[in-house]
Coordinates of C-alpha atoms in Angstrom, one line a residue:
Chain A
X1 CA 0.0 0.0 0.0
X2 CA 1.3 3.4 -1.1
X3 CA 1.9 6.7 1.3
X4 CA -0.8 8.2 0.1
X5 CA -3.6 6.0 0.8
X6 CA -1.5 5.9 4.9
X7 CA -2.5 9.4 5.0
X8 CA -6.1 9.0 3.1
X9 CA -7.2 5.7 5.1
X10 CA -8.3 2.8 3.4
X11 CA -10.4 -0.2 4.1
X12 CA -9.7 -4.0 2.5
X13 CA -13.0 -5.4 1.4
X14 CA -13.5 -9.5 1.1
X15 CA -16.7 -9.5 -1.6
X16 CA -18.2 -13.0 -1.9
X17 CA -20.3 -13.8 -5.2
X18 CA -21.0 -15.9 -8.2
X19 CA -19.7 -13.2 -10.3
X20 CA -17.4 -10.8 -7.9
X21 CA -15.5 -9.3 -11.0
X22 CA -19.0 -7.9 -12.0
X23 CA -18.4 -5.7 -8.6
X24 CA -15.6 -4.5 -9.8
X25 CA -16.8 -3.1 -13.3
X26 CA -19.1 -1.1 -11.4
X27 CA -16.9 0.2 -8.5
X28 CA -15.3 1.5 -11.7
X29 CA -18.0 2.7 -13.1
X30 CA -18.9 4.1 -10.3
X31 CA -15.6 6.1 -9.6
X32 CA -14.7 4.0 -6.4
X33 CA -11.2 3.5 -7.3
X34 CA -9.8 0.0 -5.9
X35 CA -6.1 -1.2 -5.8
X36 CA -4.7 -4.4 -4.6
X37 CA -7.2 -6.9 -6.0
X38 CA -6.2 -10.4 -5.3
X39 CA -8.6 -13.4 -5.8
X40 CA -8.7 -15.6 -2.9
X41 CA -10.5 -18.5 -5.0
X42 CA -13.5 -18.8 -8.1
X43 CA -15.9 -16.9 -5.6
X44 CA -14.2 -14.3 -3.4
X45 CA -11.8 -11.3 -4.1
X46 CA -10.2 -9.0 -1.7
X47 CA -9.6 -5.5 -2.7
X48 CA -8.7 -1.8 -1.0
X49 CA -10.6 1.2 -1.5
X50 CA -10.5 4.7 0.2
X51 CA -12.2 5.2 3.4
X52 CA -14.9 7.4 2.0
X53 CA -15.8 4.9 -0.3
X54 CA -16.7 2.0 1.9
X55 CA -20.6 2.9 2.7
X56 CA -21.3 3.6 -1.2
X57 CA -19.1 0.4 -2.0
X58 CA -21.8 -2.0 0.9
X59 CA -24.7 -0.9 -0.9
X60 CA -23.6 -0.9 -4.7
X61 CA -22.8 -5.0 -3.5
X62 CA -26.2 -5.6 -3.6
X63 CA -26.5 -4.8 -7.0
X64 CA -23.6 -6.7 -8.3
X65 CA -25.3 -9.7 -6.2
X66 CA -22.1 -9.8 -3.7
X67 CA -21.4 -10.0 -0.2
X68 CA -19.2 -7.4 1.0
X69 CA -17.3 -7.5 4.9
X70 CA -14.6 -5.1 5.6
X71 CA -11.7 -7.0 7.0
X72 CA -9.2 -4.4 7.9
X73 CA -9.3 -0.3 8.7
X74 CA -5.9 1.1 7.9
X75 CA -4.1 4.6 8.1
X76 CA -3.7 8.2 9.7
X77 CA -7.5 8.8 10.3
X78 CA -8.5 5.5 11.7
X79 CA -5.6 5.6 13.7
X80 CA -6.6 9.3 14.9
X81 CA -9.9 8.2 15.5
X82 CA -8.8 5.0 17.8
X83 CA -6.2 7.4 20.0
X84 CA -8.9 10.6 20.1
X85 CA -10.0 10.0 23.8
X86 CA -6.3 9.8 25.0
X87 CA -5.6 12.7 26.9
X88 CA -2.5 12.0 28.6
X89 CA -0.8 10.9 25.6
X90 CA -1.5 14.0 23.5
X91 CA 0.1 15.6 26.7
X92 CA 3.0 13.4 26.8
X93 CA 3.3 13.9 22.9
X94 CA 2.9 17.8 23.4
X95 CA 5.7 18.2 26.0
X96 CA 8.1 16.3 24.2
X97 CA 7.8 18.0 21.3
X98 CA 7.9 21.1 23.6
X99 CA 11.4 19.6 25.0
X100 CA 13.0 18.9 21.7
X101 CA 12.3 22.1 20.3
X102 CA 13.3 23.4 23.7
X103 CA 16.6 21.9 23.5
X104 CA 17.4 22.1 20.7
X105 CA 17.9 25.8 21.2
X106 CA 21.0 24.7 23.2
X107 CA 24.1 23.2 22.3
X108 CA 24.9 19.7 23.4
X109 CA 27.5 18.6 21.3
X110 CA 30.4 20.6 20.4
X111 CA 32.5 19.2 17.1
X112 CA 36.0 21.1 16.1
X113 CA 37.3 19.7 12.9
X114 CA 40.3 21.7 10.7
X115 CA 42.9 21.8 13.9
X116 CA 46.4 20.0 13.3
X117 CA 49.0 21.2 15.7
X118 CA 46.8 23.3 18.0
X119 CA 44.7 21.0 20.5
X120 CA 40.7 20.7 20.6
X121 CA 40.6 20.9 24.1
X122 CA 42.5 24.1 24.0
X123 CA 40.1 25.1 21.3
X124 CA 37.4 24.1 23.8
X125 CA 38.6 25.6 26.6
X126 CA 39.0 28.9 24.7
X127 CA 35.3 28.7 22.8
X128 CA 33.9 28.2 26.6
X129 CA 36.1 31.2 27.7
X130 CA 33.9 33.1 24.9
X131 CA 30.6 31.4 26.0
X132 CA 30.6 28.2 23.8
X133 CA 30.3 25.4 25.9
X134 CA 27.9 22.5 26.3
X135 CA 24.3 24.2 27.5
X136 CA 24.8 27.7 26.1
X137 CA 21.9 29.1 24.4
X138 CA 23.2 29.1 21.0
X139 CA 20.7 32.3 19.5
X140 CA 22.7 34.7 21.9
X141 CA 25.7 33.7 19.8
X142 CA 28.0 36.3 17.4
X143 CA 30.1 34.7 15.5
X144 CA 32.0 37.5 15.2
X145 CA 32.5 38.3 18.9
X146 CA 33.3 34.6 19.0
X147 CA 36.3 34.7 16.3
X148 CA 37.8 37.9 18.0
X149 CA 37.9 36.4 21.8
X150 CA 38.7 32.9 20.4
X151 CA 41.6 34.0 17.5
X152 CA 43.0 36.1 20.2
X153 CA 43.2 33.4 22.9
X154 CA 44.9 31.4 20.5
X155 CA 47.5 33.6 18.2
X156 CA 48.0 30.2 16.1
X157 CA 44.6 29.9 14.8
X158 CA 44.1 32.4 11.5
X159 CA 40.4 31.8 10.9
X160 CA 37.7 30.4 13.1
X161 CA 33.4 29.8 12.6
X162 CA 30.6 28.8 14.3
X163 CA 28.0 26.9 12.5
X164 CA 25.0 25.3 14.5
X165 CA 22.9 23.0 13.4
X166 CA 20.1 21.9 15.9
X167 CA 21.5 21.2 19.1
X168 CA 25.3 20.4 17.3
X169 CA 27.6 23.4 16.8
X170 CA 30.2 22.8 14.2
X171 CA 33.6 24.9 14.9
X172 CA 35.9 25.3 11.6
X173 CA 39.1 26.3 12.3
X174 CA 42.4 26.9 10.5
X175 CA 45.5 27.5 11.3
X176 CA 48.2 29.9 10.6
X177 CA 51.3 28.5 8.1
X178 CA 54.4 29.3 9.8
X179 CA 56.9 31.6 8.8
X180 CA 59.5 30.0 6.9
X181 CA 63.2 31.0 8.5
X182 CA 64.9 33.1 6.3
X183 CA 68.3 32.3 6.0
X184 CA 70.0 35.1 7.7
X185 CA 72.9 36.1 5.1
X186 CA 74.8 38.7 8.0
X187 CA 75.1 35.4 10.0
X188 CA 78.7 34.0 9.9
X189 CA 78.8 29.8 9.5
X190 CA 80.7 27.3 8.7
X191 CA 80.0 24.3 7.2
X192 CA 81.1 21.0 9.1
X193 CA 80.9 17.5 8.6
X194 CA 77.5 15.8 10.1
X195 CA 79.0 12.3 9.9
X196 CA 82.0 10.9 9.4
X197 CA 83.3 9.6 5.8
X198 CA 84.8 10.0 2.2
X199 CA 83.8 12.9 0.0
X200 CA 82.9 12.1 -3.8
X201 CA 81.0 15.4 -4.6
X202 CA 81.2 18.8 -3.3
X203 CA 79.3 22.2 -4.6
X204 CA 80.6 25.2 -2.8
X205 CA 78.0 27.9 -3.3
X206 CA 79.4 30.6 -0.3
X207 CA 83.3 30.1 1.4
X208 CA 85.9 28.7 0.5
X209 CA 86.4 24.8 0.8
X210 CA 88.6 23.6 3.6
X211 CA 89.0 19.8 2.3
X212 CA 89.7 18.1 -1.2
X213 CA 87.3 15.3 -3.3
X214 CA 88.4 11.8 -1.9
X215 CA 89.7 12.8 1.8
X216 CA 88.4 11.4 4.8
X217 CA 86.5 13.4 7.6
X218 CA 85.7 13.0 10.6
X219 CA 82.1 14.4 12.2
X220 CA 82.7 18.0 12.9
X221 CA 85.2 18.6 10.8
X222 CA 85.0 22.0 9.1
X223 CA 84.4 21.4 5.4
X224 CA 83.7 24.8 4.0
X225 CA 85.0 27.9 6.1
X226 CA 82.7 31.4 6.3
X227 CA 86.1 33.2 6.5
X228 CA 87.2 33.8 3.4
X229 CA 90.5 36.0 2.9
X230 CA 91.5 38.4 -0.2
X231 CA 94.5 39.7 -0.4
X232 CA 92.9 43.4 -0.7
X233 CA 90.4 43.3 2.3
X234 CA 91.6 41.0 4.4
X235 CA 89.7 37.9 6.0
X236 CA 85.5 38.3 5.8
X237 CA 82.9 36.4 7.2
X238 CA 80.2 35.0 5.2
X239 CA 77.3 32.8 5.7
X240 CA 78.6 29.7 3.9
X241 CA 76.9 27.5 1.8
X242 CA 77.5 24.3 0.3
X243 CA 76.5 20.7 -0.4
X244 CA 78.9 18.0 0.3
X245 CA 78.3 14.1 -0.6
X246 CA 80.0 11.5 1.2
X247 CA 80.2 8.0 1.4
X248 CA 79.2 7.2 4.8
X249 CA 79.2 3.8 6.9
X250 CA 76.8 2.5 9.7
X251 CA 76.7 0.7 12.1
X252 CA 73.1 0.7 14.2
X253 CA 71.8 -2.4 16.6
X254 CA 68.3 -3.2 17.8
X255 CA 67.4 -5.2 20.8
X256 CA 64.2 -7.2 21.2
X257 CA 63.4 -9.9 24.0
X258 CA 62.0 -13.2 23.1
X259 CA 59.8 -13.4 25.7
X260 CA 56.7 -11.3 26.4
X261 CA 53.4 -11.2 28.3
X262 CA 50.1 -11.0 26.6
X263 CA 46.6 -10.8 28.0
X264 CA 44.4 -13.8 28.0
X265 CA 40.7 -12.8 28.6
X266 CA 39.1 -15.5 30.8
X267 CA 35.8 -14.6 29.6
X268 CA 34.1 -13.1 32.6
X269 CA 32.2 -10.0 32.1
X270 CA 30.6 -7.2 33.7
X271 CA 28.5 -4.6 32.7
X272 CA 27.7 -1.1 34.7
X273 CA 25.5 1.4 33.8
X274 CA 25.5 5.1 34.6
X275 CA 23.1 8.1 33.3
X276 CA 24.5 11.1 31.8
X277 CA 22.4 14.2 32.9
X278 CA 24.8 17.3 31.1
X279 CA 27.9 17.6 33.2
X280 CA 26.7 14.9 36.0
X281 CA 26.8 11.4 36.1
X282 CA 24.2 9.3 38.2
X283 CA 26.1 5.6 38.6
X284 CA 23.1 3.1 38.0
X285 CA 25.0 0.2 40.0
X286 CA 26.1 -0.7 43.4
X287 CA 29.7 -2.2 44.3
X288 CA 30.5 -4.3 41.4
X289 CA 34.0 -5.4 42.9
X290 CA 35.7 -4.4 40.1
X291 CA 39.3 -3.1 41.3
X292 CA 40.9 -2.2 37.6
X293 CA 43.7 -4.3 37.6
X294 CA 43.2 -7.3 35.4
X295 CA 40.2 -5.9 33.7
X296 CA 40.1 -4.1 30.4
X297 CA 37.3 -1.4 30.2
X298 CA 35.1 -0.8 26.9
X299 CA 32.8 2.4 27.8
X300 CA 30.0 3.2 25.3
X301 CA 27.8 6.1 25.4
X302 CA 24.1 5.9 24.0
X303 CA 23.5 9.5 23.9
X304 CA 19.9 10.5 23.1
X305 CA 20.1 11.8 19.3
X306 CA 19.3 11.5 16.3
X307 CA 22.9 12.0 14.5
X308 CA 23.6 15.1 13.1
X309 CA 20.3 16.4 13.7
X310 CA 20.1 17.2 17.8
X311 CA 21.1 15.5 20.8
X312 CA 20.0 15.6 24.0
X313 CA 22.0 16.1 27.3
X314 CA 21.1 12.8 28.6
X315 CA 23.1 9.5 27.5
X316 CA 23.7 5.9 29.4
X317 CA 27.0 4.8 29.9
X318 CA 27.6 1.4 29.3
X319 CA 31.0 0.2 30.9
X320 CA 31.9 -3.6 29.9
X321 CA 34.9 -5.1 31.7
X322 CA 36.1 -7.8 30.5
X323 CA 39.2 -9.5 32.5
X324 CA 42.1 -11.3 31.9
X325 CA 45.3 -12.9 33.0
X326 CA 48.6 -12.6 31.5
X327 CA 50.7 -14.7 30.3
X328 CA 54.4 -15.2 29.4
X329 CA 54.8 -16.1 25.6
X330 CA 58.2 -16.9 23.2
X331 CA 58.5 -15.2 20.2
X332 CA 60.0 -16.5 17.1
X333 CA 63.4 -15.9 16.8
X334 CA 63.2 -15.4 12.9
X335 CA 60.3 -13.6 13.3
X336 CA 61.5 -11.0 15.6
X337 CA 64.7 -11.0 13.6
X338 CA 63.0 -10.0 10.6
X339 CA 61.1 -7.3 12.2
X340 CA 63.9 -5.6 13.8
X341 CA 65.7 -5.8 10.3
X342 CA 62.7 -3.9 9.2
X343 CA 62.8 -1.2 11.6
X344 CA 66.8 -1.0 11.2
X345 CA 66.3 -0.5 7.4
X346 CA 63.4 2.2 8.1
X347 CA 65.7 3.9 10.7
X348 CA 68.6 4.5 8.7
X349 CA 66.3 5.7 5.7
X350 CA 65.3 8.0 8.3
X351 CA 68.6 9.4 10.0
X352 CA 69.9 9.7 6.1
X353 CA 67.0 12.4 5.2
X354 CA 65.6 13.0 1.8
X355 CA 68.9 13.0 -0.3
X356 CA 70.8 10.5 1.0
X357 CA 70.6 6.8 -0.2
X358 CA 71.9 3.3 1.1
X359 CA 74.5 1.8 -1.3
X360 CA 74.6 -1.4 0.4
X361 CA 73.8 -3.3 3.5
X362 CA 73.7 -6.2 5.7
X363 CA 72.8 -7.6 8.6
X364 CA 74.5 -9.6 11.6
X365 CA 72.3 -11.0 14.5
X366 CA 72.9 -13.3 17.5
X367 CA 71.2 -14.5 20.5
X368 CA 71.8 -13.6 24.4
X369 CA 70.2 -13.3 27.6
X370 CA 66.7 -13.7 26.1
X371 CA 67.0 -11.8 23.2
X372 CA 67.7 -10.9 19.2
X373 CA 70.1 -9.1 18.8
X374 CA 70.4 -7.2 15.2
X375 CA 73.0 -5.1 13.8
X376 CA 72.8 -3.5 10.5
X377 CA 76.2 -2.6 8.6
X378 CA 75.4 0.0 5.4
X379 CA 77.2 1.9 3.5
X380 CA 75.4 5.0 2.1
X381 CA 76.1 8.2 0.0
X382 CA 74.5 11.4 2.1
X383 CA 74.8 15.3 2.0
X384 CA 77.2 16.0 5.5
X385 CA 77.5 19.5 4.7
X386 CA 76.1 20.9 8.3
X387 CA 75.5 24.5 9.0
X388 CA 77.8 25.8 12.4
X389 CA 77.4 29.5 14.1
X390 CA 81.3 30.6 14.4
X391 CA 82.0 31.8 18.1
X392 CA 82.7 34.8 19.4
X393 CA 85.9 33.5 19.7
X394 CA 86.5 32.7 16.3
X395 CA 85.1 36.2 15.3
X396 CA 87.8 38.1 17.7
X397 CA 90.4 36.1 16.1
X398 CA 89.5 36.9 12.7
X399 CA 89.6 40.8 14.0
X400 CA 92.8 40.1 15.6
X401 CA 94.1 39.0 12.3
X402 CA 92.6 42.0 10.4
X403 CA 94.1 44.6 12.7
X404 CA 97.3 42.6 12.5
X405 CA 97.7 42.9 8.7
X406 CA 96.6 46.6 9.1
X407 CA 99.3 47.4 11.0
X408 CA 102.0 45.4 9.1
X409 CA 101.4 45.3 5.9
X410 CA 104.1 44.2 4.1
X411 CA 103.6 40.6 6.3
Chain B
X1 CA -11.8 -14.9 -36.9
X2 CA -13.1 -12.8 -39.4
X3 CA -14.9 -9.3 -37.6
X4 CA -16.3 -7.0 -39.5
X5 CA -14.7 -3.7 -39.1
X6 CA -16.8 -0.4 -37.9
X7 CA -17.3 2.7 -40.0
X8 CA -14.8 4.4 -37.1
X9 CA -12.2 1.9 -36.9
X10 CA -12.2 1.6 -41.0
X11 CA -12.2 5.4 -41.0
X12 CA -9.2 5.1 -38.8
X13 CA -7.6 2.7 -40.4
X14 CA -7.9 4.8 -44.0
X15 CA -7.0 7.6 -42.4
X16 CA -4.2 6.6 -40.6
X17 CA -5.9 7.8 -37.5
X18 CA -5.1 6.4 -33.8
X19 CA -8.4 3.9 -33.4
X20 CA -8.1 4.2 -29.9
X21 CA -9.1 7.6 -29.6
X22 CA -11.5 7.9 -32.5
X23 CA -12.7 4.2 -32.3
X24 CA -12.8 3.8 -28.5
X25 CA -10.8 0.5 -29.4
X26 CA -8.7 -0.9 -26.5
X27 CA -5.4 0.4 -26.3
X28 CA -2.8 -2.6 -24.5
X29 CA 0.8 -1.8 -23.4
X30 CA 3.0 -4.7 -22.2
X31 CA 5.2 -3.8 -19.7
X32 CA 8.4 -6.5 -19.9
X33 CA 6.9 -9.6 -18.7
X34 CA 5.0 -8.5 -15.3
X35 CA 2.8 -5.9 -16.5
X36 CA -0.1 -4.8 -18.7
X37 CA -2.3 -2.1 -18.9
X38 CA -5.7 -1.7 -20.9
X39 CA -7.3 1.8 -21.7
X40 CA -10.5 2.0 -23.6
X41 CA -12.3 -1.3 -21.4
X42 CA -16.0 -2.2 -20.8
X43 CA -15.2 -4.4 -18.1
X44 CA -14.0 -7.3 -16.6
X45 CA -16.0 -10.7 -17.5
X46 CA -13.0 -13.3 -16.1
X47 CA -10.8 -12.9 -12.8
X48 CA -8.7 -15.1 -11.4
X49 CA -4.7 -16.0 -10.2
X50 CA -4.2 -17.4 -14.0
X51 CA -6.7 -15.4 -16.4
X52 CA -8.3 -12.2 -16.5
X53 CA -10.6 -11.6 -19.4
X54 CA -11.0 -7.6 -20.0
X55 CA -13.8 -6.6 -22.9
X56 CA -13.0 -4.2 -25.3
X57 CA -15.5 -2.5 -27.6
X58 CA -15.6 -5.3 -30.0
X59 CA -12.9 -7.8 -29.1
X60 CA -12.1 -9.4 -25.5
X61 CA -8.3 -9.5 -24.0
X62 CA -7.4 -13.0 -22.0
X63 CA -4.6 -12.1 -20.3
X64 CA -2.7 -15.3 -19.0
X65 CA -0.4 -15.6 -16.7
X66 CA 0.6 -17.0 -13.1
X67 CA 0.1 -14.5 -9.3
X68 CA -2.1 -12.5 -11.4
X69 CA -3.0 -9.2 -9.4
X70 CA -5.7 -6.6 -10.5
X71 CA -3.5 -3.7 -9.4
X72 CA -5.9 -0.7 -10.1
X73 CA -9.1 0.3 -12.3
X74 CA -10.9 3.0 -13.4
X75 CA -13.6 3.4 -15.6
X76 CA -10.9 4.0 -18.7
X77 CA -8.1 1.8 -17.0
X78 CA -7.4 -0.9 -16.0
X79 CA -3.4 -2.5 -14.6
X80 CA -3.0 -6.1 -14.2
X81 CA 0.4 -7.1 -13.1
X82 CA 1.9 -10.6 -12.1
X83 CA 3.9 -13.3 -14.2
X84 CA 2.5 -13.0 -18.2
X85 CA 2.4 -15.6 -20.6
X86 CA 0.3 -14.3 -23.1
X87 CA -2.3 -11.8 -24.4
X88 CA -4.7 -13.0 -26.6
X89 CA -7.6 -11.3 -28.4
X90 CA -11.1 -13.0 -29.7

């Protein structure tokens, strides 16, 4: 049955005669429109028609020689007509509706979406500072006033809006890039080794180099000095500049123990139930025994809402605990090898950045005192050109050295 | 079955004329397999799970079929729908 005949009403007829389909030539002759008609055997049909229809339908029987019963009353008005005397439940009905528009006036759920470095509860804490919290009255809002106390609670955040829908406020927020550091030219550096190793390549952009292609390093070994001297002006500090590949060699180890515990849940359960009223709990339970040690806790919260559209402020709290024992397991030696080989590989990628790259590798691995032991040996090819302040000290001396070749200038 | 045609439906015919509209002749469109629907009847004359016999104005549709439901009718309309075999005239 359609929507529309819901809402009209309509009534299933059972007509009985020698000749029922001679009914339903004049119910259409008639204008009684009929849908649904099923024959139940040679005799008797069963048919819906509109509410309206079912006094004119009794009496046009007669004439078709059928007998007619109404089986079934269906839809909004008979089901009006059944509840009409019900006071108490148009009441109930009435004040519920009167609560859920009511409430949904107020906010009762608060979601923050857009934030990456900046926290939501700080964004939380600074929306309730400006009067966004769970229960405000959410006409009484500016978004506006909102933004200005909120963005400047929170210098990090560039853009911020409130956007409520029902009882569910929506806060957008985005923010600020950071300011790229600007390489500060007036700055004198040097550029040392990062690593230790054999240099194959090396671009000097700002200096002058302080080591040859093929000679060995150490870490921290100047590479490229900021102090370049003329033979006119003397010895000036620059900001140096410069890309130096190495080979490189590692050496890194991982540790792992072969034995570990693991939970084993015994299968006992409880449940406890507590009411959410806003802000204050109501715990619906007595002393369950349930210390926390040995029990893992799943907490759901059936919140009364229809999602996205409203919620209300009430919810039950379902807390499961389930507990278990632990248990001492081995691990597989291979298997525990082959992970740590993993992470070792991942690892170096890591340390070696962007431009650098792993040549070749290998890996050693023993067992002791309960555990794998993994070492991986690589050779790699990296940029160790590394960016060092000079000192004050190394600034004086260059002055000294200046003044020095002022006063004697034929040295 | 040899009928002798009406002055309206030969018009129609000569004219290239839609019969159902200047005839009153019953119009049938077969929906698939599951559904037909008549315009132009005068009535039902058969009903039942396997045949419904409509009347046209000089020919009578046996629809046959298997689960078949009288849907809706009107005084113009009428929908059967249900598993069709065939749709035969006389």
């Amino acid at each position: 049955m359609d929507i529309v005949s819901y809402l009209n009403g309509f009534v299933e007829i059972e007509a009985t005669g020698t000749r029922p389909q001679e009914l339903l030539n004049r119910c259409a002759r008639e204008g009684i429109r009929f849908r649904s008609c099923k024959t139940l055997d040679s005799y008797t049909i069963r048919f819906a028609i509109a509410r309206q229809d079912e006094k004119r339908l009794h009496s046009l029987a007669k004439y078709a020689g059928c007998e007619t019963k109404s089986i079934k009353r269906a839809g909004v008005p008979f089901f009006m007509f059944r509840i009409r005397g019900r006071l108490a439940l148009f009441a109930g009905l009435a004040l519920t509706l009167a609560v859920l528009l009511a409430s949904s006036l107020f906010i009762w759920e608060i979601e923050v979406t857009g934030n990456e470095t900046v926290s939501t509860a700080a964004i939380l804490n600074a929306l309730e500072d400006s009067g966004v919290q769970i229960g405000s009255f959410w006409p009484t809002f500016s978004s506006e006033q909102i933004q200005n106390l909120v963005l400047e609670e929170i210098p990090e955040l560039s853009f911020l809006t409130v956007n409520v829908f029902g009882s569910r406020a929506e806060v957008i927020v985005r923010e600020k890039t950071p300011i790229p550091e600007l390489l500060d030219e007036s700055q004198a550096t040097n550029i040392v080794a990062s690593s230790s190793g054999i240099i194959t390549e090396m671009f000097v952009y700002r200096g002058v180099a302080a080591v040859n292609l093929g000679q060995t390093v150490l870490a921290g070994e100047m590479l490229v000095s900021g102090a370049p001297e003329s033979e006119f002006a003397g010895i000036r500090t620059v900001h140096a500049s410069a890309v130096v590949n190495a080979r490189t060699w590692y050496e890194l180890t991982a540790v792992a123990p072969l034995e570990t515990t693991q939970k084993v849940y015994t299968g006992e359960t409880k449940t406890r139930l507590a009411l959410n009223l806003g802000d204050k709990r109501i715990n619906i339970y007595g002393s369950t025994g349930i210390s926390g040690a040995g029990y893992d806790k799943i907490t759901k919260e059936h919140a009364l809402a229809i999602s996205g559209v409203f919620r209300l402020p009430v919810a039950i709290v379902a807390e499961r605990y389930e507990r278990f024992d632990t248990v001492t397991v081995l691990l597989e030696e291979e298997a525990e090898k082959k992970r740590l080989e993993e992470y070792l590989y991942a690892e170096l990628l890591r340390r070696l950045g962007d431009d650098g790259e792993i040549i070749e590798h290998s890996f050693t691995w023993n067992v002791a005192h309960g555990a794998v032991y993994v070492t991986i040996h690589a050779e790699c090819l990296e940029n160790i050109a590394c960016e060092q302040i000079m000192t004050q000290e190394d600034l004086r001396a260059i002055e000294f050295a200046n003044e020095t070749r002022e006063e004697d200038p034929e040295e | 079955m040899d009928k002798k045609l009406t002055p309206l439906t030969e018009l129609a015919d000569k004219f290239d004329l839609p019969a159902d509209a200047l005839a009153g002749e019953p119009k049938v469109t077969i929906t698939g397999t599951r559904r037909v629907m008549i315009e132009n009847h005068k009535g039902l004359s058969e009903l039942s799970h396997e045949h419904i016999a409509v009347k046209g104005r000089h020919v009578t549709l046996h629809i046959r079929g298997e689960e078949l439901e009288l849907i809706a009718m009107t005084a113009g309309e009428v929908l059967i729908c249900g598993q069709i075999f065939s749709v035969e005239l006389e």
